[in-house]
CSV table of C-alpha atoms in Angstrom, one decimal:
chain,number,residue,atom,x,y,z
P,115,UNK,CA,-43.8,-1.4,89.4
P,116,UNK,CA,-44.4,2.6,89.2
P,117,UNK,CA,-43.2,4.2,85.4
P,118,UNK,CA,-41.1,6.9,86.4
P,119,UNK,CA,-40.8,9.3,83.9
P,120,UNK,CA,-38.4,11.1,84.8
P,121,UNK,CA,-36.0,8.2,83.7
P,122,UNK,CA,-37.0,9.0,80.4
P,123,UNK,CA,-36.3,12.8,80.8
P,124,UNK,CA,-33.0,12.3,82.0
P,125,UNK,CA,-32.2,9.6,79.1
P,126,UNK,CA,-33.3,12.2,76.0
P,127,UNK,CA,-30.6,14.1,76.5
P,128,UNK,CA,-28.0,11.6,77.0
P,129,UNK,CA,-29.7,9.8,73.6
P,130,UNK,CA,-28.9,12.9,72.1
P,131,UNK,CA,-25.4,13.2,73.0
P,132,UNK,CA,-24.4,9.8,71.7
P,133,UNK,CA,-26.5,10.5,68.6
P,134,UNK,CA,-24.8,13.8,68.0
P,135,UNK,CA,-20.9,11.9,68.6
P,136,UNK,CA,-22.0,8.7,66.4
P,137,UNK,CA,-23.0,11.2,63.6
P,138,UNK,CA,-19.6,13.3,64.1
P,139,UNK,CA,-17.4,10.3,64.4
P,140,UNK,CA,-19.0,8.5,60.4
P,141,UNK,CA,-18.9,12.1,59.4
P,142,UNK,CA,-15.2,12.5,59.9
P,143,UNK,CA,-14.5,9.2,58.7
P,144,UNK,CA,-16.5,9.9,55.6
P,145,UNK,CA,-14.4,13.4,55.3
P,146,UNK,CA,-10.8,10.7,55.7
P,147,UNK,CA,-11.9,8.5,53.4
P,148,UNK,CA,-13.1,11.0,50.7
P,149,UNK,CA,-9.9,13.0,51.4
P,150,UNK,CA,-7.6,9.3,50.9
P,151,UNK,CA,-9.8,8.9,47.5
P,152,UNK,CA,-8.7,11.9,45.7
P,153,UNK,CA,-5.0,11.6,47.3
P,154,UNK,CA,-4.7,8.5,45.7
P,155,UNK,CA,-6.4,9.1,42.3
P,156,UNK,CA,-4.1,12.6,42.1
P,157,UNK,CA,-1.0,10.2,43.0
P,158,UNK,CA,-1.5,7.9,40.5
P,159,UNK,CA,-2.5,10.9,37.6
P,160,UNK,CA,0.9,12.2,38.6
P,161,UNK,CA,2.5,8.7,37.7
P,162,UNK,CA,0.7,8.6,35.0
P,163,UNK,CA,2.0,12.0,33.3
P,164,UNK,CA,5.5,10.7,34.5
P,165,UNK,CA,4.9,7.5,32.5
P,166,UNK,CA,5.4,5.6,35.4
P,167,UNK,CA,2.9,2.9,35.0
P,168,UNK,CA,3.4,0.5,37.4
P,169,UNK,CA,3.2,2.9,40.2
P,170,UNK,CA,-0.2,4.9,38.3
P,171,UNK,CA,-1.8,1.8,38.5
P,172,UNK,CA,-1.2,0.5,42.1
P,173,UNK,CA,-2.4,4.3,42.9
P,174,UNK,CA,-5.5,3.7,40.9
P,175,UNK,CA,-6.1,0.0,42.5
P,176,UNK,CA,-5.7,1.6,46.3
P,177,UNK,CA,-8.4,4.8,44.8
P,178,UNK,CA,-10.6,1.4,43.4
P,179,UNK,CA,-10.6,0.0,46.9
P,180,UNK,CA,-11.4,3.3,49.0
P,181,UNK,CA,-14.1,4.4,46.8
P,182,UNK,CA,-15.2,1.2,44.3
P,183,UNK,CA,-18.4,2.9,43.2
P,184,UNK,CA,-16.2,5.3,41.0
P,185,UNK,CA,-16.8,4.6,37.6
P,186,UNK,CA,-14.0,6.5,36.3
P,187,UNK,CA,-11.7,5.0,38.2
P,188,UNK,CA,-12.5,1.4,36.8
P,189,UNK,CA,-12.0,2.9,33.2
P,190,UNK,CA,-8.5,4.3,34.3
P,191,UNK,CA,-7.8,1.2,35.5
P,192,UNK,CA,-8.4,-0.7,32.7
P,193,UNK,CA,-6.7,1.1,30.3
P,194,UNK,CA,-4.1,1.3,31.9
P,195,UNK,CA,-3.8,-2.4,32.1
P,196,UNK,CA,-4.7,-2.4,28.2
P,197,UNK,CA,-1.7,-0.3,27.4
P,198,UNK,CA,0.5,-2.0,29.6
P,199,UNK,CA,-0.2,-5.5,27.5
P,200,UNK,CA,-2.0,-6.6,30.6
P,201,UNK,CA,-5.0,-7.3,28.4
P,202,UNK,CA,-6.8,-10.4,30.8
P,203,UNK,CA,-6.5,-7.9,34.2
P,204,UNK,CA,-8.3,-5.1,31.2
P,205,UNK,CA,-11.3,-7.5,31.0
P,206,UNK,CA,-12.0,-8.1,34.2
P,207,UNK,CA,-12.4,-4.7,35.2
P,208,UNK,CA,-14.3,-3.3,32.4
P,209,UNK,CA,-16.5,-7.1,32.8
P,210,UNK,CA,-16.9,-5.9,36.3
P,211,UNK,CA,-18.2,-2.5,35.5
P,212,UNK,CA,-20.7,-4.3,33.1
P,213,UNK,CA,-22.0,-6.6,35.5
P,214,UNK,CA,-22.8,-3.8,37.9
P,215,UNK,CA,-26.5,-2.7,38.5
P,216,UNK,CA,-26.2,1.1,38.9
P,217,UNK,CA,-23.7,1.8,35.9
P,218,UNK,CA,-25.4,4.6,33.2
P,219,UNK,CA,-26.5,3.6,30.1
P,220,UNK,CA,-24.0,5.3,28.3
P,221,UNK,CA,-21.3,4.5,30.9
P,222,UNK,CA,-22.5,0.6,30.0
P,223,UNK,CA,-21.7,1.5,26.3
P,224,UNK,CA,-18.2,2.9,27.1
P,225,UNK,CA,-17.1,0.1,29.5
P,226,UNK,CA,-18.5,-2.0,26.1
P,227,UNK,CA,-16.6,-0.5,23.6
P,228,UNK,CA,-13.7,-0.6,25.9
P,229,UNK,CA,-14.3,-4.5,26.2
P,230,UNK,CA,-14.1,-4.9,22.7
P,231,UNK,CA,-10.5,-2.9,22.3
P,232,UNK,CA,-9.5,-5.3,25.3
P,233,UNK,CA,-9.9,-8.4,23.3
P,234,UNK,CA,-9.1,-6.6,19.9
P,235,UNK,CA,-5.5,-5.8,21.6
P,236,UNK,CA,-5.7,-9.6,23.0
P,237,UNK,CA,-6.2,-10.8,19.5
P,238,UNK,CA,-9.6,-12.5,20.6
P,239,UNK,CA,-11.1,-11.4,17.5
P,240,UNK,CA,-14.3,-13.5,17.4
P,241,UNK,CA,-15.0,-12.2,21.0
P,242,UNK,CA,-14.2,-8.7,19.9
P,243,UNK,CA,-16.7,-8.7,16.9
P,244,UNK,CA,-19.3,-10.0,19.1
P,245,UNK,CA,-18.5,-7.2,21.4
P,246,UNK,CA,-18.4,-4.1,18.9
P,247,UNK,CA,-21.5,-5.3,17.3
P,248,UNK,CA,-23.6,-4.9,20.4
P,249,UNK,CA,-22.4,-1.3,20.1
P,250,UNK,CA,-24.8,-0.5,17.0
P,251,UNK,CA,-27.1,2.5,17.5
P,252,UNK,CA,-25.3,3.8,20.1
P,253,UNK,CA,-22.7,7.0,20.3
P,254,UNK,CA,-19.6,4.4,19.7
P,255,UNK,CA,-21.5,3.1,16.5
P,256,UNK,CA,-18.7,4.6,13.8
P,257,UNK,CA,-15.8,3.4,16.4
P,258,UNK,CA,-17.0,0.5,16.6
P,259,UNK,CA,-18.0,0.0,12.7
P,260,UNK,CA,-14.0,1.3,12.4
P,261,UNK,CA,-12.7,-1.4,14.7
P,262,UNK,CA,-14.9,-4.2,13.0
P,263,UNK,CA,-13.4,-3.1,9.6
P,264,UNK,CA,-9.9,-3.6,10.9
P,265,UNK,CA,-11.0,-7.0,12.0
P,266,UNK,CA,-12.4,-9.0,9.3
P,267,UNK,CA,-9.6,-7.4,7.6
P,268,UNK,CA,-6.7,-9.1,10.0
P,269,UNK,CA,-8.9,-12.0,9.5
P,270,UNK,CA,-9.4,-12.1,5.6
P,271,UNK,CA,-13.0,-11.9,5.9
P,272,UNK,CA,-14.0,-10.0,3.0
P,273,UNK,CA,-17.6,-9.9,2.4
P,274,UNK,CA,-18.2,-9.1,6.1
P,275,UNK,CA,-16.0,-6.2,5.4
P,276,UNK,CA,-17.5,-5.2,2.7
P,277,UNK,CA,-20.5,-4.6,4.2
P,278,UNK,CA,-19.3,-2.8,6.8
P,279,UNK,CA,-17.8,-0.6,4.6
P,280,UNK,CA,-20.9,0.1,2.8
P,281,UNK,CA,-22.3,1.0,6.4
P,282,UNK,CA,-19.6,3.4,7.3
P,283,UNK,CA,-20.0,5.3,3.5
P,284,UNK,CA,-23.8,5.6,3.9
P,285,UNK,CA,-23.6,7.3,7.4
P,286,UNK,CA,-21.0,9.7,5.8
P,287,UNK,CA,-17.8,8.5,8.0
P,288,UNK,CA,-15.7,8.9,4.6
P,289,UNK,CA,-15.4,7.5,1.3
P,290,UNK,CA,-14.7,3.9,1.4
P,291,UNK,CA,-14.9,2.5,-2.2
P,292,UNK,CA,-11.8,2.2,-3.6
P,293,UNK,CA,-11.6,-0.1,0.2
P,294,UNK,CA,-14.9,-2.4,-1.4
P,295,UNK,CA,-13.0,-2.2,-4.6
P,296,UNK,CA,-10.0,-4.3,-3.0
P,297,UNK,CA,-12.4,-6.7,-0.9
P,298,UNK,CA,-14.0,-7.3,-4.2
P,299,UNK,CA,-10.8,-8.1,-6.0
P,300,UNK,CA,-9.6,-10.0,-3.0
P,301,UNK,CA,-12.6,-12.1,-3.3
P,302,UNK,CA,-11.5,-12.6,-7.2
P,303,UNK,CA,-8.6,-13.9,-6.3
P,304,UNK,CA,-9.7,-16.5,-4.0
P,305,UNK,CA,-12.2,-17.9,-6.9
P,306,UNK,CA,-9.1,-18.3,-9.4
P,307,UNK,CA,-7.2,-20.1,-7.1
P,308,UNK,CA,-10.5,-22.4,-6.6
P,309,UNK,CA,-10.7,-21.9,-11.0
P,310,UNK,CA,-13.6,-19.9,-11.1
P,311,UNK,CA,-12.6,-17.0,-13.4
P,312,UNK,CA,-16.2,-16.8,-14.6
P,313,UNK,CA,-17.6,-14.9,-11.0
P,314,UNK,CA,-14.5,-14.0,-10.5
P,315,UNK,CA,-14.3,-11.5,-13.4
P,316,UNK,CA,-17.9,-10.4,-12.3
P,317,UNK,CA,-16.4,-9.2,-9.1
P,318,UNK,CA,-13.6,-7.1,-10.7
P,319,UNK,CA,-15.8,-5.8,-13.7
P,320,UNK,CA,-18.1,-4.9,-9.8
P,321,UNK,CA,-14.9,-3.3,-8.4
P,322,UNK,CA,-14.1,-1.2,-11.7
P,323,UNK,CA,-17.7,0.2,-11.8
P,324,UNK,CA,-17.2,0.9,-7.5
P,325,UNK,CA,-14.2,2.5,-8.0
P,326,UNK,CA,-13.7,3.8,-11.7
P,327,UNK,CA,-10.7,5.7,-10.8
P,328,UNK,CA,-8.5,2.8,-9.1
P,329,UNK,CA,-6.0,1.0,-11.1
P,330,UNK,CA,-6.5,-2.5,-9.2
P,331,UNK,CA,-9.7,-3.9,-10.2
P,332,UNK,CA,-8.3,-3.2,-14.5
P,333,UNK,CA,-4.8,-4.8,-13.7
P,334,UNK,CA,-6.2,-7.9,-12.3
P,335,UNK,CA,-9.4,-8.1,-14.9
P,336,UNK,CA,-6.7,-7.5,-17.6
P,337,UNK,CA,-4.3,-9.8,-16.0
P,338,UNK,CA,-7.0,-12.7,-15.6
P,339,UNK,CA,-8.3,-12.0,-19.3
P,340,UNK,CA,-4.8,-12.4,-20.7
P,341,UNK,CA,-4.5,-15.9,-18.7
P,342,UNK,CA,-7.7,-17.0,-20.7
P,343,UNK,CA,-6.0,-16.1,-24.1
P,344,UNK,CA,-7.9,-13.0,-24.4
P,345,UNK,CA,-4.8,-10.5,-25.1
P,346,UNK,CA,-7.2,-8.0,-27.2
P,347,UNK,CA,-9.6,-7.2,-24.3
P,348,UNK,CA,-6.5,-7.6,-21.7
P,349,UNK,CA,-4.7,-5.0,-23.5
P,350,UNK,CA,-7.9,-2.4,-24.3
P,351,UNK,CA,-8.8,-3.2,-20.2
P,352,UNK,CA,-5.0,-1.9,-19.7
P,353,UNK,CA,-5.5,0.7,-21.8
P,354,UNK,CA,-8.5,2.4,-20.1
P,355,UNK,CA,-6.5,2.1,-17.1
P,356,UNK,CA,-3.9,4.1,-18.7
P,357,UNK,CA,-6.3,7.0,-19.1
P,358,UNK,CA,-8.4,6.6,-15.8
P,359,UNK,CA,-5.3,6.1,-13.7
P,360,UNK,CA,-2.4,8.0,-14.9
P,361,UNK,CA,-0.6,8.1,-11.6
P,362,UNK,CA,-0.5,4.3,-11.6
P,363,UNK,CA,1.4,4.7,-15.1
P,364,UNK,CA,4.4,3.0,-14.0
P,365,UNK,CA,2.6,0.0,-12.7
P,366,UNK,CA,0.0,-0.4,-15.8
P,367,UNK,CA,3.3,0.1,-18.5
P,368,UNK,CA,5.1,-3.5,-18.1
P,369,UNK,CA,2.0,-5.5,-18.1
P,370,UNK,CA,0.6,-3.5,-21.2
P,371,UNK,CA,3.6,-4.2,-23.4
P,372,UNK,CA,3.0,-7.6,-23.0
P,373,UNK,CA,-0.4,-8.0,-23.3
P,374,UNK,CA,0.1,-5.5,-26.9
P,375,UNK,CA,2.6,-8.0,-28.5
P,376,UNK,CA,0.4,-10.3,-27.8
P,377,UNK,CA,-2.6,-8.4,-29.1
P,378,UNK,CA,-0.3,-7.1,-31.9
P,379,UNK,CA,-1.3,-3.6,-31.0
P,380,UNK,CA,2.2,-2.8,-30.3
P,381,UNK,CA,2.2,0.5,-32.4
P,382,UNK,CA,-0.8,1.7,-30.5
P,383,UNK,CA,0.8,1.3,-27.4
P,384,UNK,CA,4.3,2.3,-28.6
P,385,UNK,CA,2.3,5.8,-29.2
P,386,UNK,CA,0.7,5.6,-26.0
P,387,UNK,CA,3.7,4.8,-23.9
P,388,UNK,CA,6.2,7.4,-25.4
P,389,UNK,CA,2.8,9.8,-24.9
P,390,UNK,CA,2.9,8.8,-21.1
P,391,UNK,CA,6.3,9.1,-20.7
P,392,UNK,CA,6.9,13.0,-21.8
P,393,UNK,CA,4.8,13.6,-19.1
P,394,UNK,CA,6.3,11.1,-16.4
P,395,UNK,CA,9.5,10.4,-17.0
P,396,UNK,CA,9.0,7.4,-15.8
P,397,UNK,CA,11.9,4.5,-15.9
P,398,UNK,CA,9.0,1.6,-15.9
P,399,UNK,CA,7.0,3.5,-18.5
P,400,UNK,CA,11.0,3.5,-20.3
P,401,UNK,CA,11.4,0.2,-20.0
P,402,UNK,CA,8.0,-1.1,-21.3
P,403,UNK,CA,8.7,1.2,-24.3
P,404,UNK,CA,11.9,-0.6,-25.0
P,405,UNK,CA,10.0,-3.5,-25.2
P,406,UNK,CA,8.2,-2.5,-27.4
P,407,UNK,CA,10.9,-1.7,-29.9
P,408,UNK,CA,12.8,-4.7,-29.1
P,409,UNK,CA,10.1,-6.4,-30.2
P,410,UNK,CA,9.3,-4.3,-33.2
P,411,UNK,CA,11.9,-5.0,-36.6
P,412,UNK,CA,11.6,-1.4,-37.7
P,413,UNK,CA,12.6,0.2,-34.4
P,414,UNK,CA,15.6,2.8,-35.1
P,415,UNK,CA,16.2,3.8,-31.4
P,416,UNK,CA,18.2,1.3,-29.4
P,417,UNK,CA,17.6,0.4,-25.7
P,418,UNK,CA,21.0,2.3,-25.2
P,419,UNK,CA,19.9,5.5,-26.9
P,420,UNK,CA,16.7,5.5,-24.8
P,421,UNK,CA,18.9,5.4,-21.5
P,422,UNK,CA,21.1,7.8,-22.5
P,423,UNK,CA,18.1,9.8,-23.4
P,424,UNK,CA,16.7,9.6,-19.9
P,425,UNK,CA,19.7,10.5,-18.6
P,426,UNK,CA,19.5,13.8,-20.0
P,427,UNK,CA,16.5,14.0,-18.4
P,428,UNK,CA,17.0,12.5,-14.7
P,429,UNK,CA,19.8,11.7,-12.8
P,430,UNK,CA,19.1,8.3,-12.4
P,431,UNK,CA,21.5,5.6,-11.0
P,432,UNK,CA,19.4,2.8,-12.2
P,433,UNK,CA,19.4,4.0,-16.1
P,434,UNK,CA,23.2,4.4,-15.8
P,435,UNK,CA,23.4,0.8,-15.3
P,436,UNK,CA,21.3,-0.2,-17.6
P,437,UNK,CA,23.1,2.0,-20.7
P,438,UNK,CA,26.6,0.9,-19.3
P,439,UNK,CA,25.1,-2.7,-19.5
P,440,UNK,CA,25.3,-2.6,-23.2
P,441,UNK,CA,28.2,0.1,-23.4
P,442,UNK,CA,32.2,-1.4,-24.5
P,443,UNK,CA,34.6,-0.4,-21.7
P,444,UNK,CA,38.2,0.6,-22.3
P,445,UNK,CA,39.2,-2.7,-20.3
P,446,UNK,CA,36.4,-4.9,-21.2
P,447,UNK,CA,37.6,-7.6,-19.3
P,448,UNK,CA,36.8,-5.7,-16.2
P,449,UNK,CA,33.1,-5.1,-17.1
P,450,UNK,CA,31.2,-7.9,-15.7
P,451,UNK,CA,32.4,-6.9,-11.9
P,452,UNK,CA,31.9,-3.4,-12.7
P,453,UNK,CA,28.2,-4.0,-13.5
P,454,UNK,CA,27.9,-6.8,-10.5
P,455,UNK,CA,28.7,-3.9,-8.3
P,456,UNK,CA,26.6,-1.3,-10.0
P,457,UNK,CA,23.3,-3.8,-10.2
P,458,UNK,CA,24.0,-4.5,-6.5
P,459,UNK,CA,24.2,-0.7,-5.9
P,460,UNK,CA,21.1,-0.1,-7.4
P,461,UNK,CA,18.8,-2.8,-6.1
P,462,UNK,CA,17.6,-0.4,-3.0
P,463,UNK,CA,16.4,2.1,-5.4
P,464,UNK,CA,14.3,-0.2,-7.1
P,465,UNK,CA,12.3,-1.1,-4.4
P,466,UNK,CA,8.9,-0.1,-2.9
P,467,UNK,CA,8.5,2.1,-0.3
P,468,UNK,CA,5.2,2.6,1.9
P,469,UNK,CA,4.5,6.1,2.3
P,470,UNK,CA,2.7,5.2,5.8
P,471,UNK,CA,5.3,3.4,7.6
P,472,UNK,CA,8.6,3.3,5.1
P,473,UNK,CA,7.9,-0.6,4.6
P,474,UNK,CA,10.8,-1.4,1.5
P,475,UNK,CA,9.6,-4.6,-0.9
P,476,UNK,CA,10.7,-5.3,-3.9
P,477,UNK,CA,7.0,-6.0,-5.8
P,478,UNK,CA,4.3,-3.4,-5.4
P,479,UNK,CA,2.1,-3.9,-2.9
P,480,UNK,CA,-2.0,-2.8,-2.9
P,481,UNK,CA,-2.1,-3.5,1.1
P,482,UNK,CA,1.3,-2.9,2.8
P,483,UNK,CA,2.6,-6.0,5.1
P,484,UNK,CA,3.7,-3.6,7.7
P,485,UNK,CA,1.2,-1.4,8.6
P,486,UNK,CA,-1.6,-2.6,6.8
P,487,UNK,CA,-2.7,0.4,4.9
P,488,UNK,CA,-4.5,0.1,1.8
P,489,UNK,CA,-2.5,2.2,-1.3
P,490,UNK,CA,0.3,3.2,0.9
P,491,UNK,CA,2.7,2.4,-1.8
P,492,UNK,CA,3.5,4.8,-4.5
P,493,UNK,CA,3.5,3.6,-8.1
P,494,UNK,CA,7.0,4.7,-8.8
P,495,UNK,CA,10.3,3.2,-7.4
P,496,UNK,CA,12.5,4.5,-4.5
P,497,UNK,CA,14.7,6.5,-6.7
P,498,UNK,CA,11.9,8.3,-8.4
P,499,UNK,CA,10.2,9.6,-5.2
């Protein structure tokens, strides 16, 4: 059979044609789809700044499908679903954008780091510290040494935080001592529970050379000195607190009356006390002082006197009950209801309060149960703030 060429002639243009619609056609369909992405991703950023979440994130999931090579997109998504509580839907997308080939290396660290605050906020904490510690030497390395902290704190781990904390103050993210000074005494306190005071007083006499200038590490050296019968050294530990931490005056005073009777170094203290108080005013520093002189036979100034002498100084609810306590009423008979209401009155002011989150307890805390901050509590009462 003859090859006509003129067949072929003919069919190059033709060939051309189609060639030329096909390309038109996937062109406008590529134009559609790229218009429908953005349409979608601006819908749901609308949403979003309405705080309408629901409807953000079924915006986000229609942008996924149209375009699902979007990186950004994914990381939207996801935390969007962490904020929303939706912490399993979280992993699987920033899991996904892990698993893929073509993703950055930095874009592989973020979707990482977000993994990590997935299962932080899911309370999967062992998964989460496996997570953030794959995020060393990379550009999330202090977040990540942050979020670790905060972990083997919710769990109690202290030695692990420790070390981290070292980490964080030798790369110059802060100073974190008086933090290794509470994980020390922390530890301290497990070992007396289990009756090993001797390593145990090695960790706090640790904590007090870490952290010099906090009053923890002395009150609970002094404290566990003065359960071994050691008042002396309790009371000259208590004492150097005293002087190193004078804004924790009103914590240190109680414990260092005690530990001076016992010590019978109560004129010492007596001097150092009433020294501490002309500066503070404070009522626990008062207290301890009368104490003191309740204890002491030569004392001239009476408990009463001292109130009223406060008084003078500071309107103060709590010292007004305390001198009327002792004080002979026209109609005595009514007294004992009169003080019921007035020590029920005060009880509010006597309490705690965290500085952070406005957490009320009646004892002193060093780590507040609300909010978990570390020395969020003020040394002096609710009434003295």
């Amino acid at each position: 059979m003859d090859f006509d060429i003129t067949l072929i002639l003919l069919g190059m243009p033709v060939a051309f044609v189609l060639g030329w619609m096909a390309s038109r056609m996937d062109m406008r369909q590529l134009r559609m789809e790229n218009r429908q992405a953005p349409k979608a991703y601006f819908k749901g950023l609308n949403f979003l700044l309405n705080e309408q979440q629901d409807q953000a994130i079924d915006a986000f999931i229609e942008a996924v499908q149209s375009d699902p090579d979007t990186s950004e997109l994914h990381f939207a998504l996801g935390n969007l679903f962490r904020r929303r509580g939706e912490y399993e839907r979280a992993v699987r997308v920033h899991q996904h954008l892990l698993s893929r080939g073509d993703l950055s290396l930095d874009d592989r660290h973020r979707a990482q780091h977000a993994l990590a605050l997935d299962y932080l906020k899911a309370g999967l904490l062992d998964r989460a510290e496996e997570a953030l510690l794959k995020l060393e030497g990379t550009r999330f390395e202090a977040q990540a040494r942050l979020a670790l902290l905060a972990n083997y704190e919710r769990s109690r781990d202290w030695e692990h935080a420790a070390r981290i904390a070292e980490k964080l103050e030798s790369s110059g993210q802060g100073s974190f001592k008086g933090r290794m000074a509470h994980y020390l005494c922390e530890q301290a306190a497990t070992l007396i529970a289990a009756k090993d005071t001797a390593h145990a007083q090695a960790l706090l006499e640790q904590a007090v050379q870490i952290a010099p200038d906090a009053p923890r590490p002395r009150v609970d050296l002094a404290r566990l000195q003065s359960q071994g019968g050691d008042a002396p050294n309790a009371y000259a530990t208590l004492s150097a607190a005293m002087t190193a931490t004078p804004a924790a005056a009103s914590l240190i005073a109680p414990q260092l009356a005690r530990y001076a009777i016992g010590a019978q170094r109560g004129t010492d203290a007596l001097e150092l006390l009433k020294a501490t108080y002309a500066q503070t005013h404070s009522l626990d520093v008062l207290d301890a002082i009368v104490a003191l002189e309740a204890a002491d036979p030569s004392a001239t100034t009476t408990a009463r006197e001292w109130y009223a002498h406060h008084l003078e100084k500071e309107p103060s609810l709590v010292a007004a009950a305390k001198w009327i306590a002792g004080e002979k009423l026209e109609h005595e008979q009514f007294h004992p209801q009169v003080q019921r209401a007035l020590d029920h009155a005060v009880k509010p002011l006597t309490r705690y309060r965290c500085a952070a989150c406005g957490f009320e307890a009646k004892q002193h805390f060093w780590q507040c149960p609300g909010c978990q901050a570390w020395d969020s509590y003020p040394a002096r009462r609710v009434e003295e703030l």
